[in-house]
DNA sequence: GACCGTAGTGACACCGAGTGCCACCGGCAA
DNA sequence: TTGCCGGTGGCACTCGGTGTCACTACGGTC
């Protein structure tokens, strides 16, 4: 059993170095074409050590996604009861994805890989499952139905579908702000696709 | 390069035998716990031959999903222009999943694996991408916007999310007909989640 | 200073998925 | 019979991922 160790001071620097090396190599040559040995070499560590920082090859692309989910959960819990459930989810998604400009290039790099490379797209389903559970729990809390009932599950999966689509639109158009893309997608969804008449 | 060969008469029987062996072993012991060698042994073929029928271990679970997508596409094309776009997608989903009772146990087995086993859940994302493209093209045709615009993409991903959720509800409740589960989910989605007020 | 435990690392061996290559066997046409 | 050809099995190899062990560095404790 391989343990992912708790990050300490200097350790975080190594982790960041591996992550950046992986991101750069994957972007340049494609995810499948790069071996773990090459990433490890580029980061100045051994192959075995790579797996002490990231459980799988795909994990190196996702950064601290667990933290991301935890933040989303906190933001959902902090939303005002006065706004609609869908609006609260949209607000949380926007807030949790409110990166400052310096972080945007890396985010683009990350998301382009995740949405483009089949192996990473596949892996994303597992990660998004965590998001769905958090959102479904929020909807269940707000509506008073069990989290595994139709509406919480459906709201969770379809809002996540909306967020993913928003990311795709954001990726395709450099001038479209992420928050705007998210709002556009959520507005369509919340209104039952009014543009379809 | 391994080619997936065209099915001929007796060949299809071997394929079915491998598929059933795989389904049974995966159900009994879990997807990860079963090796290709074991599936090959159970099906009376060699490991190498397994990969001549199925490109990956996961593919053995999916059956003829490409044909499924082709049928969905045909049904979308055949829907009446008089009903709403969402209704036409729902109708196509219901029709393409209208299995006769004898096929239901295998479908349950298949879907339980796909929705339960992380590796298969991951693989599903790639398969669903094909579905999304077909649905987005249909929406684009009906609305006159490009298939990579927001609405076609969003409708494709969120209807697929609805269908997946419907499958989950169907799996969890033996007495719920699949068509009913699909309609319930699509109704919620089309109305912008009225139960959220 | 010698003695510890502990965290991080590298090296090695191993497993399983997937692929390329070649040799074999059956049927079938010339 | 000969030669071709589709399907197959065996083999070797790559690569992702895991368990194990030995080495080093460091921070106390006596």
PDB file of C-alpha atoms (C1' of nucleotides) in Angstrom, chain A residues 1-2 35-36 47-48 57, chain D residues 15-21:
ATOM      1  CA  UNK A   1       0.000   0.000   0.000  1.00  0.00           C
ATOM      2  CA  UNK A   2       1.507   3.305  -1.062  1.00  0.00           C
ATOM      3  CA  UNK A  35       6.593   7.953 -19.618  1.00  0.00           C
ATOM      4  CA  UNK A  36       6.843   8.324 -15.865  1.00  0.00           C
ATOM      5  CA  UNK A  47      10.473   6.870 -10.761  1.00  0.00           C
ATOM      6  CA  UNK A  48       9.566   5.386  -7.388  1.00  0.00           C
ATOM      7  CA  UNK A  57       0.190   9.425 -13.770  1.00  0.00           C
TER       8      UNK A  57
ATOM      9  C1'  DC D  15       4.792   0.779 -19.436  1.00  0.00           C
ATOM     10  C1'  DG D  16       1.898   1.904 -15.235  1.00  0.00           C
ATOM     11  C1'  DG D  17       1.704   0.686 -10.669  1.00  0.00           C
ATOM     12  C1'  DT D  18       3.097  -1.744  -6.040  1.00  0.00           C
ATOM     13  C1'  DG D  19       5.792  -3.994  -2.266  1.00  0.00           C
ATOM     14  C1'  DT D  20      10.208  -4.396  -0.104  1.00  0.00           C
ATOM     15  C1'  DC D  21      14.618  -3.264   1.423  1.00  0.00           C
TER      16       DC D  21
END
